[in-house]
């Protein structure tokens, strides 16, 4: 009986330092990995990448015609997180009423210089099939170390290669930019809400994309980084509600005035 308790005690005593060692190793591996938001800053548009057709392109080619740009970073041999991000973004796009490539551009950049245009082509075809929209376009780019480093630094996307695991440690986020290449919003989630992605696109377009209701939504809701979502601003909502009430009241009184029998008799 005592041997049983001794074995349990020895196992626990051995597990504690082992767990502490593994935790310390994981902490070191992920040190310097994450997002450092650069809201309002301009990214370099002269960087050269390779598109999914194997052609050299300049990043600025995707910033035009008053269209905002939705940017994601992945690497195509990622065992889990990158696929989860692209799957989540695809589900979010199903709730956005505009196809990528129409009112906004969709770009995914690999941060691994080992990735090839052939892999980018496979990923592009896979996710365009899932979007199931004939007008959709989603570009997947690969590049060299210099271009990758410049773009990830400009957007505050921090990653590193973990030799022991044979993979990259990296964050997951959707970055939305204006048509001039200014960073307007980060959605740090592998599956952002479709409502939030839609609002971020409208916000980045400065109102050129979306309806009156989209702009009214942005007036009443603001992005809360702690909630990773757009939340209601009570004061503004009350202002909008008060304005609508006033308009309805004026319309109602106008109808009553038009139906006033004394007004009719006077005529």
PDB file of C-alpha atoms in Angstrom:
ATOM      1  CA  UNK A   1       0.000   0.000   0.000  1.00  0.00           C
ATOM      2  CA  UNK A   2       2.772   2.406   0.951  1.00  0.00           C
ATOM      3  CA  UNK A   3       4.581   1.575  -2.265  1.00  0.00           C
ATOM      4  CA  UNK A   4       1.493   2.705  -4.189  1.00  0.00           C
ATOM      5  CA  UNK A   5       1.422   6.094  -2.435  1.00  0.00           C
ATOM      6  CA  UNK A   6       5.165   6.470  -2.853  1.00  0.00           C
ATOM      7  CA  UNK A   7       4.869   5.837  -6.612  1.00  0.00           C
ATOM      8  CA  UNK A   8       2.120   8.466  -6.901  1.00  0.00           C
ATOM      9  CA  UNK A   9       4.188  10.971  -4.892  1.00  0.00           C
ATOM     10  CA  UNK A  10       7.279  10.292  -7.033  1.00  0.00           C
ATOM     11  CA  UNK A  11       5.263  10.740 -10.227  1.00  0.00           C
ATOM     12  CA  UNK A  12       3.863  14.084  -9.044  1.00  0.00           C
ATOM     13  CA  UNK A  13       7.272  15.260  -7.863  1.00  0.00           C
ATOM     14  CA  UNK A  14       8.748  14.420 -11.257  1.00  0.00           C
ATOM     15  CA  UNK A  15       5.829  15.957 -13.225  1.00  0.00           C
ATOM     16  CA  UNK A  16       6.004  19.392 -11.576  1.00  0.00           C
ATOM     17  CA  UNK A  17       9.538  20.300 -12.725  1.00  0.00           C
ATOM     18  CA  UNK A  18       8.890  18.657 -16.108  1.00  0.00           C
ATOM     19  CA  UNK A  19       5.738  20.757 -16.596  1.00  0.00           C
ATOM     20  CA  UNK A  20       7.623  23.887 -15.525  1.00  0.00           C
ATOM     21  CA  UNK A  21      10.420  23.087 -17.980  1.00  0.00           C
ATOM     22  CA  UNK A  22       7.979  22.525 -20.865  1.00  0.00           C
ATOM     23  CA  UNK A  23       6.124  25.746 -20.010  1.00  0.00           C
ATOM     24  CA  UNK A  24       9.389  27.678 -19.979  1.00  0.00           C
ATOM     25  CA  UNK A  25      10.414  26.182 -23.330  1.00  0.00           C
ATOM     26  CA  UNK A  26       7.032  27.099 -24.856  1.00  0.00           C
ATOM     27  CA  UNK A  27       7.349  30.618 -23.477  1.00  0.00           C
ATOM     28  CA  UNK A  28      10.771  31.028 -25.072  1.00  0.00           C
ATOM     29  CA  UNK A  29       9.514  29.575 -28.378  1.00  0.00           C
ATOM     30  CA  UNK A  30       6.668  32.095 -28.566  1.00  0.00           C
ATOM     31  CA  UNK A  31       8.656  35.065 -27.325  1.00  0.00           C
ATOM     32  CA  UNK A  32       8.374  37.905 -29.824  1.00  0.00           C
ATOM     33  CA  UNK A  33       5.366  36.352 -31.562  1.00  0.00           C
ATOM     34  CA  UNK A  34       2.104  38.275 -31.857  1.00  0.00           C
ATOM     35  CA  UNK A  35       0.532  41.434 -33.231  1.00  0.00           C
ATOM     36  CA  UNK A  36       1.839  44.940 -32.726  1.00  0.00           C
ATOM     37  CA  UNK A  37      -0.963  47.090 -34.193  1.00  0.00           C
ATOM     38  CA  UNK A  38       0.068  49.827 -36.619  1.00  0.00           C
ATOM     39  CA  UNK A  39      -3.320  51.483 -37.034  1.00  0.00           C
ATOM     40  CA  UNK A  40      -3.200  54.526 -39.275  1.00  0.00           C
ATOM     41  CA  UNK A  41       0.217  53.665 -40.694  1.00  0.00           C
ATOM     42  CA  UNK A  42       1.069  53.199 -44.353  1.00  0.00           C
ATOM     43  CA  UNK A  43       2.443  49.928 -45.701  1.00  0.00           C
ATOM     44  CA  UNK A  44       5.062  49.927 -48.502  1.00  0.00           C
ATOM     45  CA  UNK A  45       3.303  49.415 -51.826  1.00  0.00           C
ATOM     46  CA  UNK A  46       6.460  48.957 -53.908  1.00  0.00           C
ATOM     47  CA  UNK A  47       7.199  45.460 -52.572  1.00  0.00           C
ATOM     48  CA  UNK A  48       7.497  42.702 -55.175  1.00  0.00           C
ATOM     49  CA  UNK A  49       5.750  39.337 -54.745  1.00  0.00           C
ATOM     50  CA  UNK A  50       4.796  36.432 -56.985  1.00  0.00           C
ATOM     51  CA  UNK A  51       1.138  35.733 -57.694  1.00  0.00           C
ATOM     52  CA  UNK A  52      -0.512  32.335 -58.004  1.00  0.00           C
ATOM     53  CA  UNK A  53       0.223  32.303 -61.753  1.00  0.00           C
ATOM     54  CA  UNK A  54       3.954  32.665 -61.153  1.00  0.00           C
ATOM     55  CA  UNK A  55       4.061  36.314 -62.274  1.00  0.00           C
ATOM     56  CA  UNK A  56       5.999  39.042 -60.467  1.00  0.00           C
ATOM     57  CA  UNK A  57       3.621  41.684 -59.148  1.00  0.00           C
ATOM     58  CA  UNK A  58       3.963  44.882 -57.160  1.00  0.00           C
ATOM     59  CA  UNK A  59       1.857  45.056 -54.019  1.00  0.00           C
ATOM     60  CA  UNK A  60       0.500  48.434 -55.085  1.00  0.00           C
ATOM     61  CA  UNK A  61      -1.233  46.750 -58.046  1.00  0.00           C
ATOM     62  CA  UNK A  62      -3.922  45.573 -55.606  1.00  0.00           C
ATOM     63  CA  UNK A  63      -4.595  49.009 -54.155  1.00  0.00           C
ATOM     64  CA  UNK A  64      -6.735  50.906 -56.638  1.00  0.00           C
ATOM     65  CA  UNK A  65     -10.234  52.019 -57.671  1.00  0.00           C
ATOM     66  CA  UNK A  66     -11.248  53.116 -54.164  1.00  0.00           C
ATOM     67  CA  UNK A  67     -11.358  49.493 -53.017  1.00  0.00           C
ATOM     68  CA  UNK A  68     -10.217  48.566 -49.509  1.00  0.00           C
ATOM     69  CA  UNK A  69      -8.009  45.493 -49.111  1.00  0.00           C
ATOM     70  CA  UNK A  70      -8.469  42.564 -46.731  1.00  0.00           C
ATOM     71  CA  UNK A  71      -5.081  41.029 -45.898  1.00  0.00           C
ATOM     72  CA  UNK A  72      -4.194  37.763 -44.169  1.00  0.00           C
ATOM     73  CA  UNK A  73      -0.841  36.067 -43.507  1.00  0.00           C
ATOM     74  CA  UNK A  74      -0.379  32.280 -43.639  1.00  0.00           C
ATOM     75  CA  UNK A  75       2.131  29.650 -44.654  1.00  0.00           C
ATOM     76  CA  UNK A  76       0.893  26.747 -46.706  1.00  0.00           C
ATOM     77  CA  UNK A  77       2.475  23.875 -44.773  1.00  0.00           C
ATOM     78  CA  UNK A  78       1.024  25.051 -41.476  1.00  0.00           C
ATOM     79  CA  UNK A  79      -0.408  22.025 -39.628  1.00  0.00           C
ATOM     80  CA  UNK A  80      -3.490  23.737 -38.206  1.00  0.00           C
ATOM     81  CA  UNK A  81      -3.770  27.473 -37.462  1.00  0.00           C
ATOM     82  CA  UNK A  82      -3.469  28.829 -41.012  1.00  0.00           C
ATOM     83  CA  UNK A  83      -6.139  26.498 -42.359  1.00  0.00           C
ATOM     84  CA  UNK A  84      -8.366  27.408 -39.426  1.00  0.00           C
ATOM     85  CA  UNK A  85      -7.882  31.101 -40.246  1.00  0.00           C
ATOM     86  CA  UNK A  86      -8.665  30.709 -43.961  1.00  0.00           C
ATOM     87  CA  UNK A  87     -11.656  28.495 -43.163  1.00  0.00           C
ATOM     88  CA  UNK A  88     -12.922  31.052 -40.655  1.00  0.00           C
ATOM     89  CA  UNK A  89     -12.465  33.961 -43.040  1.00  0.00           C
ATOM     90  CA  UNK A  90     -14.288  32.028 -45.768  1.00  0.00           C
ATOM     91  CA  UNK A  91     -17.264  31.525 -43.435  1.00  0.00           C
ATOM     92  CA  UNK A  92     -17.180  35.231 -42.569  1.00  0.00           C
ATOM     93  CA  UNK A  93     -17.183  36.182 -46.255  1.00  0.00           C
ATOM     94  CA  UNK A  94     -20.417  34.245 -46.704  1.00  0.00           C
ATOM     95  CA  UNK A  95     -22.075  36.902 -44.509  1.00  0.00           C
ATOM     96  CA  UNK A  96     -20.604  39.804 -46.509  1.00  0.00           C
ATOM     97  CA  UNK A  97     -22.934  40.816 -49.381  1.00  0.00           C
ATOM     98  CA  UNK A  98     -20.113  41.698 -51.787  1.00  0.00           C
ATOM     99  CA  UNK A  99     -17.788  39.220 -53.464  1.00  0.00           C
ATOM    100  CA  UNK A 100     -14.042  39.741 -52.969  1.00  0.00           C
ATOM    101  CA  UNK A 101     -12.654  41.357 -56.090  1.00  0.00           C
ATOM    102  CA  UNK A 102     -15.750  43.498 -56.609  1.00  0.00           C
ATOM    103  CA  UNK A 103     -16.027  46.149 -53.879  1.00  0.00           C
ATOM    104  CA  UNK A 104     -12.831  45.128 -52.094  1.00  0.00           C
ATOM    105  CA  UNK A 105      -9.664  43.116 -52.716  1.00  0.00           C
ATOM    106  CA  UNK A 106      -8.762  39.920 -50.872  1.00  0.00           C
ATOM    107  CA  UNK A 107      -5.060  39.075 -50.500  1.00  0.00           C
ATOM    108  CA  UNK A 108      -3.342  36.257 -48.617  1.00  0.00           C
ATOM    109  CA  UNK A 109       0.450  36.491 -48.337  1.00  0.00           C
ATOM    110  CA  UNK A 110       2.662  33.583 -47.314  1.00  0.00           C
ATOM    111  CA  UNK A 111       5.287  34.549 -44.749  1.00  0.00           C
ATOM    112  CA  UNK A 112       7.370  31.465 -45.589  1.00  0.00           C
ATOM    113  CA  UNK A 113       9.897  32.049 -48.399  1.00  0.00           C
ATOM    114  CA  UNK A 114       9.817  28.276 -48.998  1.00  0.00           C
ATOM    115  CA  UNK A 115       6.225  28.444 -50.241  1.00  0.00           C
ATOM    116  CA  UNK A 116       5.837  28.266 -54.013  1.00  0.00           C
ATOM    117  CA  UNK A 117       3.335  29.704 -56.513  1.00  0.00           C
ATOM    118  CA  UNK A 118       2.130  26.132 -57.105  1.00  0.00           C
ATOM    119  CA  UNK A 119       1.052  25.844 -53.472  1.00  0.00           C
ATOM    120  CA  UNK A 120      -0.536  29.274 -53.675  1.00  0.00           C
ATOM    121  CA  UNK A 121      -2.460  28.161 -56.783  1.00  0.00           C
ATOM    122  CA  UNK A 122      -3.839  25.119 -54.964  1.00  0.00           C
ATOM    123  CA  UNK A 123      -4.956  27.196 -51.995  1.00  0.00           C
ATOM    124  CA  UNK A 124      -6.511  29.851 -54.217  1.00  0.00           C
ATOM    125  CA  UNK A 125      -8.520  27.265 -56.161  1.00  0.00           C
ATOM    126  CA  UNK A 126      -9.638  25.574 -52.960  1.00  0.00           C
ATOM    127  CA  UNK A 127     -11.041  28.684 -51.320  1.00  0.00           C
ATOM    128  CA  UNK A 128     -12.552  30.166 -54.459  1.00  0.00           C
ATOM    129  CA  UNK A 129     -14.502  26.908 -54.845  1.00  0.00           C
ATOM    130  CA  UNK A 130     -15.742  27.239 -51.297  1.00  0.00           C
ATOM    131  CA  UNK A 131     -16.877  30.827 -51.869  1.00  0.00           C
ATOM    132  CA  UNK A 132     -18.941  29.585 -54.817  1.00  0.00           C
ATOM    133  CA  UNK A 133     -19.312  33.029 -56.409  1.00  0.00           C
ATOM    134  CA  UNK A 134     -18.466  33.469 -60.080  1.00  0.00           C
ATOM    135  CA  UNK A 135     -17.332  37.078 -59.579  1.00  0.00           C
ATOM    136  CA  UNK A 136     -15.086  36.317 -56.600  1.00  0.00           C
ATOM    137  CA  UNK A 137     -11.323  36.819 -56.765  1.00  0.00           C
ATOM    138  CA  UNK A 138      -8.859  36.031 -53.992  1.00  0.00           C
ATOM    139  CA  UNK A 139      -5.138  36.428 -54.639  1.00  0.00           C
ATOM    140  CA  UNK A 140      -2.511  34.295 -52.906  1.00  0.00           C
ATOM    141  CA  UNK A 141       1.019  35.720 -53.007  1.00  0.00           C
ATOM    142  CA  UNK A 142       4.445  34.306 -52.217  1.00  0.00           C
ATOM    143  CA  UNK A 143       7.690  36.227 -51.869  1.00  0.00           C
ATOM    144  CA  UNK A 144      11.296  36.345 -50.779  1.00  0.00           C
ATOM    145  CA  UNK A 145      12.668  37.098 -47.321  1.00  0.00           C
ATOM    146  CA  UNK A 146      13.108  40.826 -47.973  1.00  0.00           C
ATOM    147  CA  UNK A 147       9.549  41.482 -49.175  1.00  0.00           C
ATOM    148  CA  UNK A 148       8.029  39.284 -46.468  1.00  0.00           C
ATOM    149  CA  UNK A 149      10.045  40.988 -43.728  1.00  0.00           C
ATOM    150  CA  UNK A 150       9.133  44.465 -44.978  1.00  0.00           C
ATOM    151  CA  UNK A 151       5.396  43.745 -45.149  1.00  0.00           C
ATOM    152  CA  UNK A 152       5.128  41.867 -41.845  1.00  0.00           C
ATOM    153  CA  UNK A 153       7.142  44.577 -40.086  1.00  0.00           C
ATOM    154  CA  UNK A 154       4.921  47.309 -41.542  1.00  0.00           C
ATOM    155  CA  UNK A 155       1.772  45.541 -40.345  1.00  0.00           C
ATOM    156  CA  UNK A 156       3.144  44.488 -36.954  1.00  0.00           C
ATOM    157  CA  UNK A 157       2.775  40.775 -37.728  1.00  0.00           C
ATOM    158  CA  UNK A 158       5.465  39.041 -35.633  1.00  0.00           C
ATOM    159  CA  UNK A 159       6.355  35.383 -36.240  1.00  0.00           C
ATOM    160  CA  UNK A 160       9.355  33.098 -35.829  1.00  0.00           C
ATOM    161  CA  UNK A 161      10.599  29.682 -36.879  1.00  0.00           C
ATOM    162  CA  UNK A 162      10.669  27.149 -34.012  1.00  0.00           C
ATOM    163  CA  UNK A 163      13.379  24.641 -34.867  1.00  0.00           C
ATOM    164  CA  UNK A 164      12.363  22.099 -32.216  1.00  0.00           C
ATOM    165  CA  UNK A 165       8.833  21.855 -33.629  1.00  0.00           C
ATOM    166  CA  UNK A 166       9.767  22.306 -37.271  1.00  0.00           C
ATOM    167  CA  UNK A 167       7.104  24.960 -37.797  1.00  0.00           C
ATOM    168  CA  UNK A 168       6.403  28.667 -37.442  1.00  0.00           C
ATOM    169  CA  UNK A 169       4.943  30.263 -34.348  1.00  0.00           C
ATOM    170  CA  UNK A 170       2.660  33.065 -35.472  1.00  0.00           C
ATOM    171  CA  UNK A 171      -0.554  34.942 -34.677  1.00  0.00           C
ATOM    172  CA  UNK A 172      -3.803  34.814 -36.627  1.00  0.00           C
ATOM    173  CA  UNK A 173      -5.579  37.974 -37.714  1.00  0.00           C
ATOM    174  CA  UNK A 174      -7.411  39.739 -40.502  1.00  0.00           C
ATOM    175  CA  UNK A 175      -5.945  43.136 -41.410  1.00  0.00           C
ATOM    176  CA  UNK A 176      -8.045  45.655 -43.322  1.00  0.00           C
ATOM    177  CA  UNK A 177      -6.467  48.522 -45.272  1.00  0.00           C
ATOM    178  CA  UNK A 178      -7.665  51.507 -47.254  1.00  0.00           C
ATOM    179  CA  UNK A 179      -7.180  51.695 -51.018  1.00  0.00           C
ATOM    180  CA  UNK A 180      -4.082  53.832 -50.330  1.00  0.00           C
ATOM    181  CA  UNK A 181      -2.470  51.157 -48.155  1.00  0.00           C
ATOM    182  CA  UNK A 182      -3.236  52.646 -44.740  1.00  0.00           C
ATOM    183  CA  UNK A 183      -4.042  50.146 -41.986  1.00  0.00           C
ATOM    184  CA  UNK A 184      -7.562  50.847 -40.714  1.00  0.00           C
ATOM    185  CA  UNK A 185      -8.528  47.779 -38.677  1.00  0.00           C
ATOM    186  CA  UNK A 186      -7.250  44.541 -37.122  1.00  0.00           C
ATOM    187  CA  UNK A 187      -9.638  41.646 -36.490  1.00  0.00           C
ATOM    188  CA  UNK A 188      -7.472  39.339 -34.327  1.00  0.00           C
ATOM    189  CA  UNK A 189      -9.575  36.219 -34.640  1.00  0.00           C
ATOM    190  CA  UNK A 190      -9.408  33.051 -36.720  1.00  0.00           C
ATOM    191  CA  UNK A 191     -13.125  33.419 -37.469  1.00  0.00           C
ATOM    192  CA  UNK A 192     -14.179  37.084 -37.305  1.00  0.00           C
ATOM    193  CA  UNK A 193     -17.893  37.758 -37.274  1.00  0.00           C
ATOM    194  CA  UNK A 194     -19.284  38.432 -40.729  1.00  0.00           C
ATOM    195  CA  UNK A 195     -20.856  41.599 -39.348  1.00  0.00           C
ATOM    196  CA  UNK A 196     -17.478  42.829 -38.106  1.00  0.00           C
ATOM    197  CA  UNK A 197     -15.687  42.045 -41.369  1.00  0.00           C
ATOM    198  CA  UNK A 198     -18.406  43.840 -43.323  1.00  0.00           C
ATOM    199  CA  UNK A 199     -18.169  46.877 -41.027  1.00  0.00           C
ATOM    200  CA  UNK A 200     -14.360  46.929 -41.311  1.00  0.00           C
ATOM    201  CA  UNK A 201     -14.580  46.930 -45.122  1.00  0.00           C
ATOM    202  CA  UNK A 202     -17.080  49.812 -45.081  1.00  0.00           C
ATOM    203  CA  UNK A 203     -14.910  51.674 -42.566  1.00  0.00           C
ATOM    204  CA  UNK A 204     -11.769  51.225 -44.702  1.00  0.00           C
ATOM    205  CA  UNK A 205     -13.611  52.468 -47.788  1.00  0.00           C
ATOM    206  CA  UNK A 206     -14.541  55.693 -45.990  1.00  0.00           C
ATOM    207  CA  UNK A 207     -18.160  55.108 -46.881  1.00  0.00           C
ATOM    208  CA  UNK A 208     -17.734  54.409 -50.607  1.00  0.00           C
ATOM    209  CA  UNK A 209     -18.670  50.752 -50.052  1.00  0.00           C
ATOM    210  CA  UNK A 210     -21.950  49.780 -48.446  1.00  0.00           C
ATOM    211  CA  UNK A 211     -25.393  51.244 -47.933  1.00  0.00           C
ATOM    212  CA  UNK A 212     -26.804  53.980 -45.732  1.00  0.00           C
ATOM    213  CA  UNK A 213     -27.543  51.328 -43.115  1.00  0.00           C
ATOM    214  CA  UNK A 214     -23.874  50.250 -43.145  1.00  0.00           C
ATOM    215  CA  UNK A 215     -22.796  53.837 -42.480  1.00  0.00           C
ATOM    216  CA  UNK A 216     -25.443  54.203 -39.769  1.00  0.00           C
ATOM    217  CA  UNK A 217     -24.118  51.015 -38.171  1.00  0.00           C
ATOM    218  CA  UNK A 218     -20.593  52.458 -38.075  1.00  0.00           C
ATOM    219  CA  UNK A 219     -21.928  55.652 -36.497  1.00  0.00           C
ATOM    220  CA  UNK A 220     -23.626  53.706 -33.700  1.00  0.00           C
ATOM    221  CA  UNK A 221     -20.967  50.998 -33.285  1.00  0.00           C
ATOM    222  CA  UNK A 222     -17.236  51.306 -32.668  1.00  0.00           C
ATOM    223  CA  UNK A 223     -14.570  48.621 -32.609  1.00  0.00           C
ATOM    224  CA  UNK A 224     -13.583  47.523 -29.101  1.00  0.00           C
ATOM    225  CA  UNK A 225     -10.149  45.804 -29.078  1.00  0.00           C
ATOM    226  CA  UNK A 226     -10.902  44.136 -25.736  1.00  0.00           C
ATOM    227  CA  UNK A 227     -14.004  42.488 -27.186  1.00  0.00           C
ATOM    228  CA  UNK A 228     -12.488  41.983 -30.678  1.00  0.00           C
ATOM    229  CA  UNK A 229     -15.768  43.242 -32.086  1.00  0.00           C
ATOM    230  CA  UNK A 230     -17.822  46.312 -32.905  1.00  0.00           C
ATOM    231  CA  UNK A 231     -19.872  47.340 -29.874  1.00  0.00           C
ATOM    232  CA  UNK A 232     -22.772  49.734 -29.460  1.00  0.00           C
ATOM    233  CA  UNK A 233     -21.955  53.314 -28.465  1.00  0.00           C
ATOM    234  CA  UNK A 234     -24.966  54.243 -26.343  1.00  0.00           C
ATOM    235  CA  UNK A 235     -24.685  58.014 -26.786  1.00  0.00           C
ATOM    236  CA  UNK A 236     -24.588  57.815 -30.567  1.00  0.00           C
ATOM    237  CA  UNK A 237     -27.368  55.234 -30.670  1.00  0.00           C
ATOM    238  CA  UNK A 238     -29.526  57.562 -28.582  1.00  0.00           C
ATOM    239  CA  UNK A 239     -28.765  60.420 -30.969  1.00  0.00           C
ATOM    240  CA  UNK A 240     -29.784  58.326 -33.973  1.00  0.00           C
ATOM    241  CA  UNK A 241     -32.870  57.065 -32.151  1.00  0.00           C
ATOM    242  CA  UNK A 242     -33.824  60.606 -31.187  1.00  0.00           C
ATOM    243  CA  UNK A 243     -33.366  61.790 -34.758  1.00  0.00           C
ATOM    244  CA  UNK A 244     -35.529  58.990 -36.143  1.00  0.00           C
ATOM    245  CA  UNK A 245     -38.197  59.685 -33.526  1.00  0.00           C
ATOM    246  CA  UNK A 246     -38.228  63.374 -34.441  1.00  0.00           C
ATOM    247  CA  UNK A 247     -38.575  62.589 -38.157  1.00  0.00           C
ATOM    248  CA  UNK A 248     -41.424  60.149 -37.507  1.00  0.00           C
ATOM    249  CA  UNK A 249     -43.161  62.658 -35.241  1.00  0.00           C
ATOM    250  CA  UNK A 250     -42.920  65.404 -37.871  1.00  0.00           C
ATOM    251  CA  UNK A 251     -44.256  63.028 -40.530  1.00  0.00           C
ATOM    252  CA  UNK A 252     -47.144  61.990 -38.269  1.00  0.00           C
ATOM    253  CA  UNK A 253     -48.061  65.593 -37.456  1.00  0.00           C
ATOM    254  CA  UNK A 254     -47.859  66.493 -41.148  1.00  0.00           C
ATOM    255  CA  UNK A 255     -50.336  63.724 -41.993  1.00  0.00           C
ATOM    256  CA  UNK A 256     -52.695  64.935 -39.273  1.00  0.00           C
ATOM    257  CA  UNK A 257     -52.411  68.494 -40.521  1.00  0.00           C
ATOM    258  CA  UNK A 258     -53.162  67.405 -44.086  1.00  0.00           C
ATOM    259  CA  UNK A 259     -56.278  65.552 -42.860  1.00  0.00           C
ATOM    260  CA  UNK A 260     -57.497  68.442 -40.690  1.00  0.00           C
ATOM    261  CA  UNK A 261     -61.150  69.103 -41.726  1.00  0.00           C
ATOM    262  CA  UNK A 262     -60.852  72.791 -40.905  1.00  0.00           C
ATOM    263  CA  UNK A 263     -57.971  73.023 -43.377  1.00  0.00           C
ATOM    264  CA  UNK A 264     -60.172  71.330 -46.006  1.00  0.00           C
ATOM    265  CA  UNK A 265     -63.119  73.685 -45.346  1.00  0.00           C
ATOM    266  CA  UNK A 266     -60.858  76.692 -45.611  1.00  0.00           C
ATOM    267  CA  UNK A 267     -59.909  75.602 -49.127  1.00  0.00           C
TER     268      UNK A 267
END
